[in-house]
Coordinates of C-alpha atoms in Angstrom, one line a residue:
M1 CA -13.7 21.5 -64.1
S2 CA -13.0 18.6 -61.7
A3 CA -13.2 18.7 -58.0
E4 CA -9.4 18.6 -57.5
Q5 CA -9.0 21.6 -59.8
S6 CA -11.5 23.7 -57.7
V7 CA -9.6 23.0 -54.5
D8 CA -6.9 25.5 -53.4
P9 CA -3.5 24.2 -54.5
R10 CA -2.0 25.2 -51.1
I11 CA -4.4 22.7 -49.4
L12 CA -3.4 20.0 -51.8
E13 CA 0.3 20.7 -51.3
L14 CA -0.1 20.6 -47.5
A15 CA -2.1 17.3 -47.6
A16 CA 0.7 15.8 -49.8
K17 CA 3.4 16.9 -47.4
L18 CA 1.5 15.4 -44.5
T19 CA 1.2 12.2 -46.3
E20 CA 4.9 12.0 -47.0
S21 CA 6.3 13.4 -43.7
S22 CA 7.1 11.8 -40.4
T23 CA 4.9 11.9 -37.3
G24 CA 7.1 14.3 -35.4
S25 CA 7.0 17.1 -38.0
D26 CA 3.2 16.9 -38.6
P27 CA 2.2 19.7 -36.0
V28 CA 4.7 22.1 -37.6
L29 CA 3.3 21.4 -41.0
L30 CA -0.2 21.9 -39.8
L31 CA 0.6 25.4 -38.6
N32 CA 0.8 26.4 -42.3
L33 CA -3.0 26.3 -42.2
R34 CA -2.8 29.6 -40.2
D35 CA -1.0 31.3 -43.0
I36 CA -3.4 29.9 -45.6
L37 CA -6.5 31.1 -43.7
S38 CA -5.1 34.5 -42.9
A39 CA -4.3 35.0 -46.6
A40 CA -8.0 34.7 -47.5
S41 CA -9.3 37.9 -49.2
G42 CA -13.0 37.5 -48.3
R43 CA -15.6 35.6 -46.4
E44 CA -16.5 33.3 -49.2
E45 CA -12.9 32.3 -49.9
L46 CA -12.3 31.7 -46.1
R47 CA -15.4 29.4 -46.0
K48 CA -14.1 27.6 -49.1
L49 CA -10.7 27.0 -47.5
K50 CA -12.3 25.7 -44.3
E51 CA -14.5 23.3 -46.3
D52 CA -11.5 22.1 -48.3
S53 CA -9.4 21.6 -45.2
Y54 CA -12.2 19.5 -43.7
S55 CA -12.9 17.5 -46.9
Y56 CA -9.1 16.6 -47.1
G57 CA -9.0 15.6 -43.5
L58 CA -6.7 18.3 -42.2
V59 CA -9.1 19.4 -39.5
Q60 CA -9.6 15.8 -38.3
Y61 CA -5.8 15.4 -38.3
C62 CA -5.4 18.5 -36.1
V63 CA -7.8 17.1 -33.6
L64 CA -5.8 13.8 -33.5
V65 CA -2.4 15.6 -33.3
L66 CA -3.5 17.6 -30.2
K67 CA -3.4 14.4 -28.1
Q68 CA 0.3 13.7 -28.5
D69 CA 3.1 14.8 -26.2
Y70 CA 4.8 18.0 -27.4
S71 CA 7.9 17.8 -25.3
R72 CA 10.0 16.6 -28.2
V73 CA 8.3 18.6 -31.0
D74 CA 9.9 21.7 -32.5
G75 CA 8.5 24.6 -30.6
G76 CA 7.2 22.5 -27.7
W77 CA 4.0 23.5 -26.1
T78 CA 3.9 26.8 -27.9
T79 CA 3.4 24.8 -31.1
A80 CA 0.5 22.9 -29.4
A81 CA -1.1 26.2 -28.4
A82 CA -0.7 27.6 -31.9
L83 CA -2.2 24.3 -33.3
A84 CA -5.2 24.7 -30.9
E85 CA -5.7 28.2 -32.3
V86 CA -5.6 27.0 -35.9
L87 CA -8.1 24.2 -35.0
S88 CA -10.5 26.8 -33.5
K89 CA -10.3 29.0 -36.5
C90 CA -10.9 26.1 -38.9
C91 CA -14.0 24.9 -36.9
G92 CA -15.4 28.4 -36.3
G93 CA -18.2 29.2 -38.8
L94 CA -17.7 25.8 -40.6
D95 CA -20.8 24.1 -41.8
P96 CA -19.7 21.2 -43.9
K97 CA -22.0 19.8 -46.6
I98 CA -20.4 16.3 -46.4
D99 CA -20.5 14.2 -43.2
A100 CA -22.2 17.0 -41.2
D101 CA -23.5 14.6 -38.6
D102 CA -20.0 13.3 -37.8
F103 CA -18.7 16.9 -37.6
Y104 CA -21.2 18.0 -35.0
S105 CA -21.5 14.8 -33.0
K106 CA -17.9 13.5 -33.0
L107 CA -15.3 16.0 -34.3
L108 CA -16.4 19.1 -32.3
P109 CA -16.7 17.3 -29.0
S110 CA -13.3 15.6 -29.6
A111 CA -11.8 19.0 -30.4
A112 CA -13.1 20.6 -27.2
L113 CA -12.0 17.6 -25.1
N114 CA -8.5 17.6 -26.6
M115 CA -8.2 21.3 -25.9
L116 CA -9.1 20.8 -22.3
V117 CA -6.6 17.9 -22.0
L118 CA -3.9 20.1 -23.6
G119 CA -4.8 22.9 -21.2
R120 CA -4.3 20.5 -18.2
R121 CA -0.9 19.4 -19.5
I122 CA 0.3 23.0 -20.0
Q123 CA -1.1 24.0 -16.6
A124 CA 0.7 21.1 -14.8
R125 CA 4.0 22.1 -16.3
L126 CA 3.3 25.8 -15.5
V127 CA 2.8 25.0 -11.8
R128 CA 6.0 22.9 -11.7
C129 CA 8.0 25.4 -13.7
V130 CA 10.7 27.4 -11.9
K131 CA 12.3 29.5 -14.6
E132 CA 10.5 32.8 -15.3
E133 CA 11.1 32.7 -19.1
E134 CA 9.7 29.2 -19.5
S135 CA 6.8 29.9 -17.1
G136 CA 5.9 33.1 -19.1
E137 CA 6.0 31.1 -22.4
L138 CA 3.8 28.4 -20.9
L139 CA 1.4 31.0 -19.5
R140 CA 1.0 32.6 -22.9
G141 CA 0.4 29.2 -24.4
F142 CA -2.2 28.3 -21.8
R143 CA -4.1 31.6 -22.3
L144 CA -4.0 30.9 -26.1
V145 CA -5.5 27.5 -25.6
M146 CA -8.2 28.9 -23.4
E147 CA -9.0 31.7 -25.9
S148 CA -9.1 29.1 -28.7
L149 CA -11.6 27.0 -26.6
C150 CA -13.8 30.1 -26.1
W151 CA -13.6 30.8 -29.8
L152 CA -14.6 27.3 -30.5
F153 CA -17.8 27.2 -28.4
S154 CA -18.7 30.7 -29.3
G155 CA -19.1 29.6 -32.9
H156 CA -20.9 26.4 -31.8
V157 CA -23.0 27.1 -28.8
Q158 CA -23.9 23.5 -28.1
L159 CA -20.3 22.9 -27.0
A160 CA -20.7 25.3 -24.0
E161 CA -22.7 22.8 -21.9
L162 CA -20.3 19.9 -22.9
V163 CA -17.3 21.9 -21.7
F164 CA -19.1 22.8 -18.5
R165 CA -19.8 19.2 -17.7
Q166 CA -16.3 17.9 -18.4
E167 CA -14.2 16.7 -15.4
H168 CA -11.1 18.2 -17.1
F169 CA -12.7 21.7 -16.8
L170 CA -13.3 21.3 -13.1
Q171 CA -9.7 20.1 -12.7
L172 CA -8.4 23.2 -14.6
L173 CA -10.5 25.4 -12.3
M174 CA -9.1 23.7 -9.1
T175 CA -5.6 25.4 -9.1
D176 CA -3.8 27.8 -6.8
D177 CA -2.0 29.6 -9.6
V178 CA -3.5 33.0 -10.1
E179 CA -2.9 33.5 -13.8
S180 CA -4.1 30.2 -15.0
G181 CA -7.1 30.2 -12.5
T182 CA -8.1 33.6 -13.8
A183 CA -7.9 32.4 -17.4
V184 CA -10.1 29.3 -16.6
M185 CA -12.7 31.6 -14.8
S186 CA -12.7 33.8 -17.9
V187 CA -13.6 30.6 -19.9
L188 CA -16.4 30.0 -17.4
Q189 CA -17.7 33.5 -17.9
A190 CA -17.6 33.1 -21.7
I191 CA -19.5 29.8 -21.4
L192 CA -22.3 31.5 -19.4
R193 CA -22.4 34.4 -21.9
A194 CA -22.7 32.0 -24.8
N195 CA -25.4 29.8 -23.4
S196 CA -26.6 30.2 -19.8
S197 CA -29.9 28.4 -20.2
F198 CA -28.4 24.9 -19.6
L199 CA -27.7 25.7 -15.9
R200 CA -31.3 24.8 -15.1
Q201 CA -30.8 21.3 -16.5
I202 CA -27.4 20.7 -14.9
P203 CA -27.7 18.2 -12.0
E204 CA -26.6 19.4 -8.5
E205 CA -23.8 16.8 -8.4
T206 CA -22.1 18.6 -11.4
L207 CA -22.8 22.1 -10.2
H208 CA -21.7 21.8 -6.5
P209 CA -18.0 21.2 -7.2
I210 CA -17.7 24.3 -9.4
L211 CA -19.6 26.4 -6.8
D212 CA -17.4 25.0 -4.0
E213 CA -14.3 25.9 -5.9
L214 CA -15.5 29.5 -6.6
V215 CA -16.5 30.0 -2.9
Y216 CA -13.1 28.5 -1.9
K217 CA -11.2 30.9 -4.0
L218 CA -13.2 33.8 -2.4
S219 CA -12.5 32.6 1.1
A220 CA -8.9 31.2 0.8
T221 CA -7.2 34.0 -1.2
S222 CA -6.7 37.7 -0.8
N223 CA -5.6 38.4 -4.4
P224 CA -8.0 41.0 -5.9
V225 CA -7.6 39.6 -9.4
T226 CA -8.7 36.1 -8.2
G227 CA -11.5 37.6 -6.1
S228 CA -12.8 39.8 -9.0
S229 CA -12.9 36.9 -11.4
A230 CA -14.5 34.5 -8.9
T231 CA -17.1 37.2 -8.0
R232 CA -18.0 37.8 -11.6
S233 CA -18.3 34.1 -12.3
L234 CA -20.5 33.5 -9.3
L235 CA -22.6 36.6 -10.2
Q236 CA -23.2 35.3 -13.7
M237 CA -24.2 31.9 -12.4
V238 CA -26.7 33.2 -9.9
E239 CA -28.1 35.8 -12.4
S240 CA -28.5 33.2 -15.1
S241 CA -30.4 30.7 -12.9
P242 CA -32.7 31.6 -10.0
P243 CA -32.5 28.0 -8.6
T244 CA -28.7 28.4 -8.5
A245 CA -29.1 31.6 -6.5
Q246 CA -31.3 29.8 -4.0
M247 CA -28.9 26.9 -3.8
V248 CA -26.0 29.3 -3.1
C249 CA -27.9 31.1 -0.4
T250 CA -28.9 27.8 1.2
R251 CA -25.6 26.0 0.9
Y252 CA -23.2 28.8 1.8
K253 CA -24.8 30.7 4.6
G254 CA -21.7 32.7 5.7
L255 CA -20.8 33.8 2.1
R256 CA -22.6 37.1 2.5
S257 CA -20.7 38.2 5.6
L258 CA -17.4 36.9 4.1
L259 CA -17.9 39.0 0.9
S260 CA -18.9 42.1 2.8
K261 CA -16.0 41.9 5.3
Q262 CA -13.1 40.6 3.1
W263 CA -13.7 42.0 -0.4
T264 CA -15.3 45.4 0.2
G265 CA -13.2 48.2 -1.3
K266 CA -11.0 46.0 -3.5
G267 CA -11.9 47.7 -6.8
F268 CA -14.9 45.6 -8.0
G269 CA -17.6 47.0 -5.7
R270 CA -20.3 47.1 -8.4
E271 CA -20.2 43.3 -9.1
L272 CA -19.8 42.7 -5.3
S273 CA -22.8 44.8 -4.4
R274 CA -25.0 43.1 -7.0
L275 CA -23.9 39.7 -5.7
L276 CA -24.6 40.8 -2.1
D277 CA -28.1 42.0 -3.1
I278 CA -28.9 38.7 -4.7
L279 CA -27.6 36.7 -1.7
Y280 CA -29.6 38.9 0.7
S281 CA -32.8 38.6 -1.3
G282 CA -32.3 34.8 -1.5
S283 CA -31.5 34.3 2.1
Y284 CA -34.3 36.3 3.5
Q285 CA -36.9 35.4 0.9
Q286 CA -38.8 33.1 3.1
E287 CA -38.6 35.5 6.1
E288 CA -39.7 38.3 3.9
L289 CA -42.8 36.3 2.7
Q290 CA -43.7 35.6 6.3
R291 CA -43.2 39.2 7.3
L292 CA -45.4 40.3 4.3
H293 CA -48.1 37.8 5.5
R294 CA -48.0 39.2 9.0
A295 CA -48.2 42.8 7.6
A296 CA -51.1 41.8 5.4
R297 CA -53.0 40.3 8.4
T298 CA -52.3 43.5 10.4
V299 CA -53.5 45.7 7.7
Q300 CA -56.7 43.6 7.3
A301 CA -57.4 43.7 11.0
V302 CA -56.9 47.5 11.2
W303 CA -59.2 48.0 8.1
R304 CA -61.9 45.8 9.5
G305 CA -61.8 47.7 12.9
F306 CA -61.9 51.0 11.1
R307 CA -64.8 49.9 8.9
T308 CA -66.8 48.7 12.0
R309 CA -66.2 51.9 13.9
R310 CA -67.2 53.9 10.9
R311 CA -70.4 51.8 10.6
I312 CA -71.1 52.5 14.3
R313 CA -70.6 56.2 13.9
K314 CA -72.6 56.3 10.7
L315 CA -76.0 57.1 12.3
P316 CA -75.0 60.2 14.4
A317 CA -73.0 61.5 11.6
A318 CA -76.0 61.2 9.3
V319 CA -78.3 62.9 11.7
T320 CA -75.7 65.7 12.2
A321 CA -75.4 66.1 8.4
L322 CA -79.2 66.1 8.0
Q323 CA -79.5 68.9 10.7
R324 CA -76.7 70.8 9.1
S325 CA -78.3 70.7 5.6
F326 CA -81.7 71.6 7.1
R327 CA -80.3 74.6 8.9
A328 CA -78.4 75.7 5.9
K329 CA -81.5 75.4 3.7
R330 CA -83.5 77.4 6.3
D331 CA -80.9 80.1 6.5
Q332 CA -80.8 80.3 2.7
E333 CA -84.6 80.7 2.6
M334 CA -84.5 83.4 5.3
K335 CA -81.8 85.2 3.4
Q336 CA -83.9 85.1 0.3
L337 CA -86.9 86.4 2.1
Q338 CA -84.8 89.2 3.6
R339 CA -83.5 90.1 0.2
Q340 CA -87.0 90.2 -1.3
K341 CA -88.1 92.4 1.5
E342 CA -85.2 94.8 1.0
E343 CA -85.9 95.0 -2.7
E344 CA -89.6 95.8 -2.1
E345 CA -88.6 98.5 0.4
L346 CA -86.1 100.0 -2.1
R347 CA -88.8 99.9 -4.7
E348 CA -91.2 101.8 -2.4
R349 CA -88.6 104.4 -1.5
L350 CA -87.9 105.0 -5.2
K351 CA -91.6 105.3 -5.9
L352 CA -92.0 107.8 -3.0
R353 CA -89.0 109.7 -4.3
R354 CA -90.5 110.0 -7.8
L355 CA -93.8 111.2 -6.3
R356 CA -92.0 113.7 -4.2
A357 CA -90.1 115.0 -7.2
M358 CA -93.3 115.2 -9.3
R359 CA -95.0 117.1 -6.5
E360 CA -92.1 119.6 -6.2
F361 CA -92.0 120.0 -10.0
R362 CA -95.7 120.8 -10.1
E363 CA -95.4 123.2 -7.1
K364 CA -92.6 125.0 -9.0
Q365 CA -94.8 125.2 -12.0
L366 CA -97.6 126.7 -10.0
T367 CA -95.2 129.2 -8.5
L368 CA -94.0 130.2 -11.9
L369 CA -97.6 130.5 -13.1
E370 CA -98.3 132.9 -10.2
V371 CA -95.2 134.9 -11.1
V372 CA -95.8 135.1 -14.9
R373 CA -98.3 137.7 -16.0
A374 CA -101.5 136.8 -17.8
G375 CA -100.4 138.2 -21.1
Q376 CA -97.3 136.1 -21.3
M377 CA -98.9 132.8 -20.2
D378 CA -99.5 131.5 -23.7
K379 CA -95.9 132.3 -24.7
H380 CA -94.6 130.4 -21.6
I381 CA -96.8 127.4 -22.3
Q382 CA -95.6 127.4 -26.0
E383 CA -92.0 127.5 -25.0
T384 CA -92.5 124.7 -22.5
Q385 CA -94.2 122.6 -25.2
T386 CA -91.4 123.3 -27.6
T387 CA -88.7 122.4 -25.1
S388 CA -90.6 119.2 -24.3
A389 CA -91.0 118.4 -28.0
L390 CA -87.3 119.0 -28.6
I391 CA -86.4 116.7 -25.7
I392 CA -88.7 114.0 -27.0
Q393 CA -87.3 114.4 -30.6
K394 CA -83.8 114.3 -29.3
H395 CA -84.3 111.0 -27.5
W396 CA -86.2 109.5 -30.4
R397 CA -83.5 110.4 -32.9
G398 CA -80.8 109.1 -30.7
C399 CA -82.7 105.8 -30.4
R400 CA -83.2 105.7 -34.1
D401 CA -79.6 106.5 -35.0
R402 CA -78.3 103.9 -32.5
R403 CA -80.6 101.3 -34.2
R404 CA -79.5 102.4 -37.6
V405 CA -75.8 102.2 -36.6
L406 CA -76.4 98.7 -35.3
L407 CA -77.9 97.7 -38.6
Q408 CA -75.1 99.3 -40.5
K409 CA -72.5 97.4 -38.4
Q410 CA -74.2 94.1 -39.2
T411 CA -74.4 95.0 -43.0
L412 CA -70.7 96.1 -42.9
K413 CA -69.7 92.9 -41.2
R414 CA -71.5 90.8 -43.9
Y415 CA -69.9 93.0 -46.6
K416 CA -66.4 92.4 -45.2
A417 CA -67.1 88.7 -44.9
A418 CA -68.2 88.6 -48.6
V419 CA -65.1 90.6 -49.6
T420 CA -62.8 88.2 -47.7
I421 CA -64.5 85.2 -49.3
Q422 CA -64.3 86.7 -52.8
R423 CA -60.6 87.6 -52.3
A424 CA -59.9 84.0 -51.2
A425 CA -61.8 82.6 -54.1
L426 CA -60.0 84.8 -56.6
R427 CA -56.7 83.9 -55.1
F428 CA -57.5 80.2 -55.4
L429 CA -58.7 80.5 -59.0
K430 CA -55.6 82.5 -59.9
K431 CA -53.4 79.7 -58.4
R432 CA -55.3 77.0 -60.2
R433 CA -55.0 78.9 -63.5
R434 CA -51.3 79.3 -63.0
I435 CA -50.9 75.6 -62.3
R436 CA -53.0 74.7 -65.4
E437 CA -50.9 77.1 -67.6
S438 CA -47.7 75.6 -66.2
L439 CA -48.9 72.0 -67.0
S440 CA -50.3 72.9 -70.4
P441 CA -47.9 72.0 -73.3
W442 CA -49.0 75.0 -75.4
K443 CA -48.4 78.5 -74.3
K444 CA -49.4 81.6 -75.8
P445 CA -46.5 83.2 -77.6
Q446 CA -45.3 86.4 -76.0
D447 CA -44.1 89.3 -77.9
L448 CA -40.4 89.9 -77.5
S449 CA -38.9 93.3 -77.3
D450 CA -35.9 94.4 -79.3
E451 CA -33.5 94.0 -76.5
E452 CA -34.7 90.5 -75.6
R453 CA -34.6 89.5 -79.3
K454 CA -31.0 90.9 -79.6
R455 CA -30.0 89.1 -76.4
L456 CA -31.4 85.8 -77.6
Q457 CA -29.7 86.2 -81.0
Q458 CA -26.4 86.7 -79.2
K459 CA -26.9 83.5 -77.2
V460 CA -27.7 81.6 -80.4
D461 CA -24.6 83.0 -82.1
A462 CA -22.4 82.0 -79.1
R463 CA -23.9 78.5 -79.1
L464 CA -23.3 78.1 -82.8
Q465 CA -19.7 79.2 -82.4
L466 CA -19.1 76.7 -79.5
H467 CA -20.9 73.9 -81.3
P468 CA -20.6 74.4 -85.1
A469 CA -22.8 72.3 -87.2
Q470 CA -21.2 69.5 -89.2
Q471 CA -21.3 70.3 -92.9
M472 CA -21.6 67.6 -95.5
S473 CA -20.2 67.4 -98.9
L474 CA -22.3 67.2 -102.1
A475 CA -21.4 63.5 -102.6
E476 CA -22.4 62.7 -99.0
S477 CA -25.6 64.6 -99.3
Q478 CA -26.5 62.8 -102.6
E479 CA -25.6 59.4 -101.0
L480 CA -27.8 60.2 -97.9
H481 CA -30.6 61.4 -100.2
G482 CA -30.4 58.1 -102.1
K483 CA -30.6 56.1 -98.9
V484 CA -33.6 58.1 -97.8
Q485 CA -35.3 57.5 -101.1
D486 CA -34.6 53.8 -101.0
R487 CA -36.0 53.5 -97.5
L488 CA -39.0 55.5 -98.5
G489 CA -39.6 53.3 -101.5
Q490 CA -39.3 50.2 -99.4
F491 CA -41.7 51.6 -96.9
L492 CA -44.3 52.5 -99.5
L493 CA -44.0 49.0 -101.1
S494 CA -44.4 47.3 -97.7
R495 CA -47.2 49.6 -96.8
K496 CA -49.1 48.8 -100.0
Q497 CA -48.6 45.1 -99.4
Q498 CA -49.7 45.4 -95.9
Q499 CA -52.8 47.3 -97.1
R500 CA -53.6 44.4 -99.5
Q501 CA -53.2 41.8 -96.8
E502 CA -55.4 43.9 -94.5
Q503 CA -58.1 44.1 -97.2
R504 CA -57.9 40.4 -97.9
R505 CA -58.1 39.7 -94.1
E506 CA -61.1 41.9 -93.8
A507 CA -62.8 40.3 -96.8
L508 CA -62.2 36.8 -95.4
L509 CA -63.6 37.9 -92.0
A510 CA -66.7 39.4 -93.7
Q511 CA -67.2 36.2 -95.7
I512 CA -66.8 34.1 -92.6
N513 CA -69.3 36.2 -90.6
T514 CA -71.7 36.1 -93.6
D515 CA -71.5 32.3 -93.8
L516 CA -71.9 31.9 -90.0
G517 CA -74.9 34.2 -90.1
M518 CA -76.5 32.1 -92.9
L519 CA -75.7 28.8 -91.2
M520 CA -77.1 30.0 -87.8
A521 CA -80.3 31.3 -89.5
A522 CA -80.7 28.2 -91.7
P523 CA -83.8 26.1 -91.1
S524 CA -83.7 22.3 -90.5
L525 CA -83.8 19.9 -93.5
R526 CA -87.3 18.9 -92.6
D527 CA -88.6 22.5 -92.9
A528 CA -86.4 23.6 -95.8
T529 CA -88.0 24.7 -99.0
E530 CA -86.8 25.5 -102.6
K531 CA -86.5 29.1 -101.7
D532 CA -84.1 28.3 -98.8
I533 CA -82.0 26.1 -101.2
D534 CA -81.3 29.2 -103.3
F535 CA -79.6 30.8 -100.4
F536 CA -77.0 28.0 -100.3
S537 CA -76.5 27.6 -104.1
S538 CA -73.5 28.9 -105.9
R539 CA -73.1 29.5 -109.6
S540 CA -69.3 29.8 -109.4
V541 CA -67.4 26.8 -110.7
P542 CA -64.3 27.2 -108.4
V543 CA -66.5 27.4 -105.4
A544 CA -68.5 24.3 -106.4
L545 CA -65.2 22.5 -107.2
K546 CA -63.7 23.3 -103.8
A547 CA -66.9 22.2 -102.0
K548 CA -67.0 18.9 -103.9
Q549 CA -63.3 18.3 -103.2
S550 CA -63.8 19.0 -99.5
H551 CA -66.8 16.6 -99.4
S552 CA -64.8 13.8 -101.1
T553 CA -61.9 14.3 -98.7
M554 CA -64.2 14.1 -95.7
L555 CA -65.8 10.9 -96.9
K556 CA -62.3 9.3 -97.4
R557 CA -61.2 10.3 -93.9
S558 CA -64.4 8.7 -92.4
R559 CA -63.5 5.3 -94.0
W560 CA -59.9 5.4 -92.7
P561 CA -58.9 3.0 -89.7
W562 CA -58.8 4.6 -86.3
W563 CA -55.0 4.6 -86.1
K564 CA -54.7 6.6 -89.2
R565 CA -57.2 9.2 -88.1
L566 CA -55.1 10.1 -85.1
S567 CA -52.6 12.0 -87.3
D568 CA -53.4 15.4 -88.7
E569 CA -51.3 15.1 -91.8
F570 CA -52.4 16.8 -95.0
V571 CA -54.6 14.7 -97.3
G572 CA -53.9 15.1 -101.0
E573 CA -56.5 15.7 -103.6
D574 CA -58.0 12.7 -105.4
E575 CA -56.6 12.6 -109.0
G576 CA -59.7 10.9 -110.3
F577 CA -61.8 13.7 -109.0
L578 CA -60.0 16.2 -111.3
G579 CA -61.6 14.5 -114.4
D580 CA -65.1 15.3 -113.3
I581 CA -64.6 19.1 -113.5
G582 CA -66.4 19.2 -116.9
D583 CA -69.5 17.6 -115.4
L584 CA -70.0 20.4 -112.9
E585 CA -73.0 22.5 -113.6
H586 CA -74.1 25.8 -112.3
G587 CA -76.5 26.0 -109.5
I588 CA -75.4 22.9 -107.6
I589 CA -75.5 22.8 -103.8
F590 CA -72.1 22.3 -102.1
M591 CA -73.4 21.4 -98.7
A592 CA -71.8 18.4 -97.0
G593 CA -73.5 15.1 -97.8
S594 CA -75.2 16.2 -100.9
K595 CA -74.8 14.3 -104.2
Q596 CA -75.0 15.6 -107.8
P597 CA -78.1 14.3 -109.5

């Protein structure tokens, strides 16, 4: 397929019409590009249409046509604005493969410059226009041109700095018309959003007129639309570049008071408060630094005085702390001695109490002994001993049972722990057994009950009724049987042939391994004996014939010229050699280099 056939026919038709048409109707014809681009079904098709338009010079012609006067063209300046929109759509996202350097270095800057010039022409007519209908049409065209310019440098960011530096852009901004001035300031905001890093490289001579115009609009008008747009533009500029903020604070010292008095409460307080904060911080930055230095010196002086006074008071405070700790320690020791003394007194009182109780008990026993008659003394002593023995036994059994219960608790605790461990182990083994059985392909057949067998048989019957088996006729069965028999016979024949080839391959490998073993174990010719020669002798006539033939072929190849030995072609047998077959004898050696005696 040729290059012309791959181009969209609409592009070719438009290029042919432009070639044959007059200069006055060219802008109207170029507007057909808008319909062609809007009819694209996908991104790839749109990119292809843009590349075809550029390769056939339609985009370059749009840039040139923007320069002419549209007062006598059909549609007037509305046609010019529409053509600017078409140009921005053609250039947006376009990355040509042919003449890319000319596109980026010449075509794009020319397109941006021509749009600015077109905007100036429409703005001049808009300012002089008296009719409302005509002024509305010019205003829509001007806004369309500005939007097209924004679309152009949003797709190619490098154009933002170029538009900002142009004198035409400054002249567009220097207008008293509210609508056009707002549109130009929206372009300025779009430039700063697209690429605000270039403000740091812009010289002050270029930056001062734009700042002067924005500040003038804030000071000379009371329209909230103009004030809002100017405030947003100035805010973006000072936020994008700190040096610009410092320049605004230094160059326009009364701007902060003007903004706070004239524009407070006009509906854009958020942007206004941010701009006032930036201006306040920039104006008083140096004063704030000096105030911070003075505060730092004051803090240092106070700290040094405090540290000196604390050092002076350090010795009395240390003595006071030492005395306090000594007195506290002494009071603690006194309290400890008092506590020990009280404990000793309590111990003595308890001892005296026990002695008093023992004395009273013995006195009571003596009184009882005096009361009891002599004949009942032995009985009384025996009862006393029995009661004492019972008390002793009771205390001993209680101690023994408590000890036994404690041992039983420990044993029971160990038993419960063992039961818990065994239960967990059995649960784990059961789980592993279940997983192993689920993964195993073979399962133990389970006996089915009569009800389950009957239910399964019903399922099978229902399945067979839904999906009946295809029955074959006798002829088809015989034909299928014949095919199976033929394939089985072919398989058996091929398997027998494969077995023979495998046996031959194994025999050859065994022979090669045997020959290699013999050659590796063979002694040198100097040390060879008659017994060693027998190992390399053959009594087979075909083997000897093949050995002699190979030896003759090798000798012939050694006598060939070097250019003939480079090829690996097959060397035929020597016909003269075939007559010597009768002279072969049994027992000859077929090693290379040997001769028949």
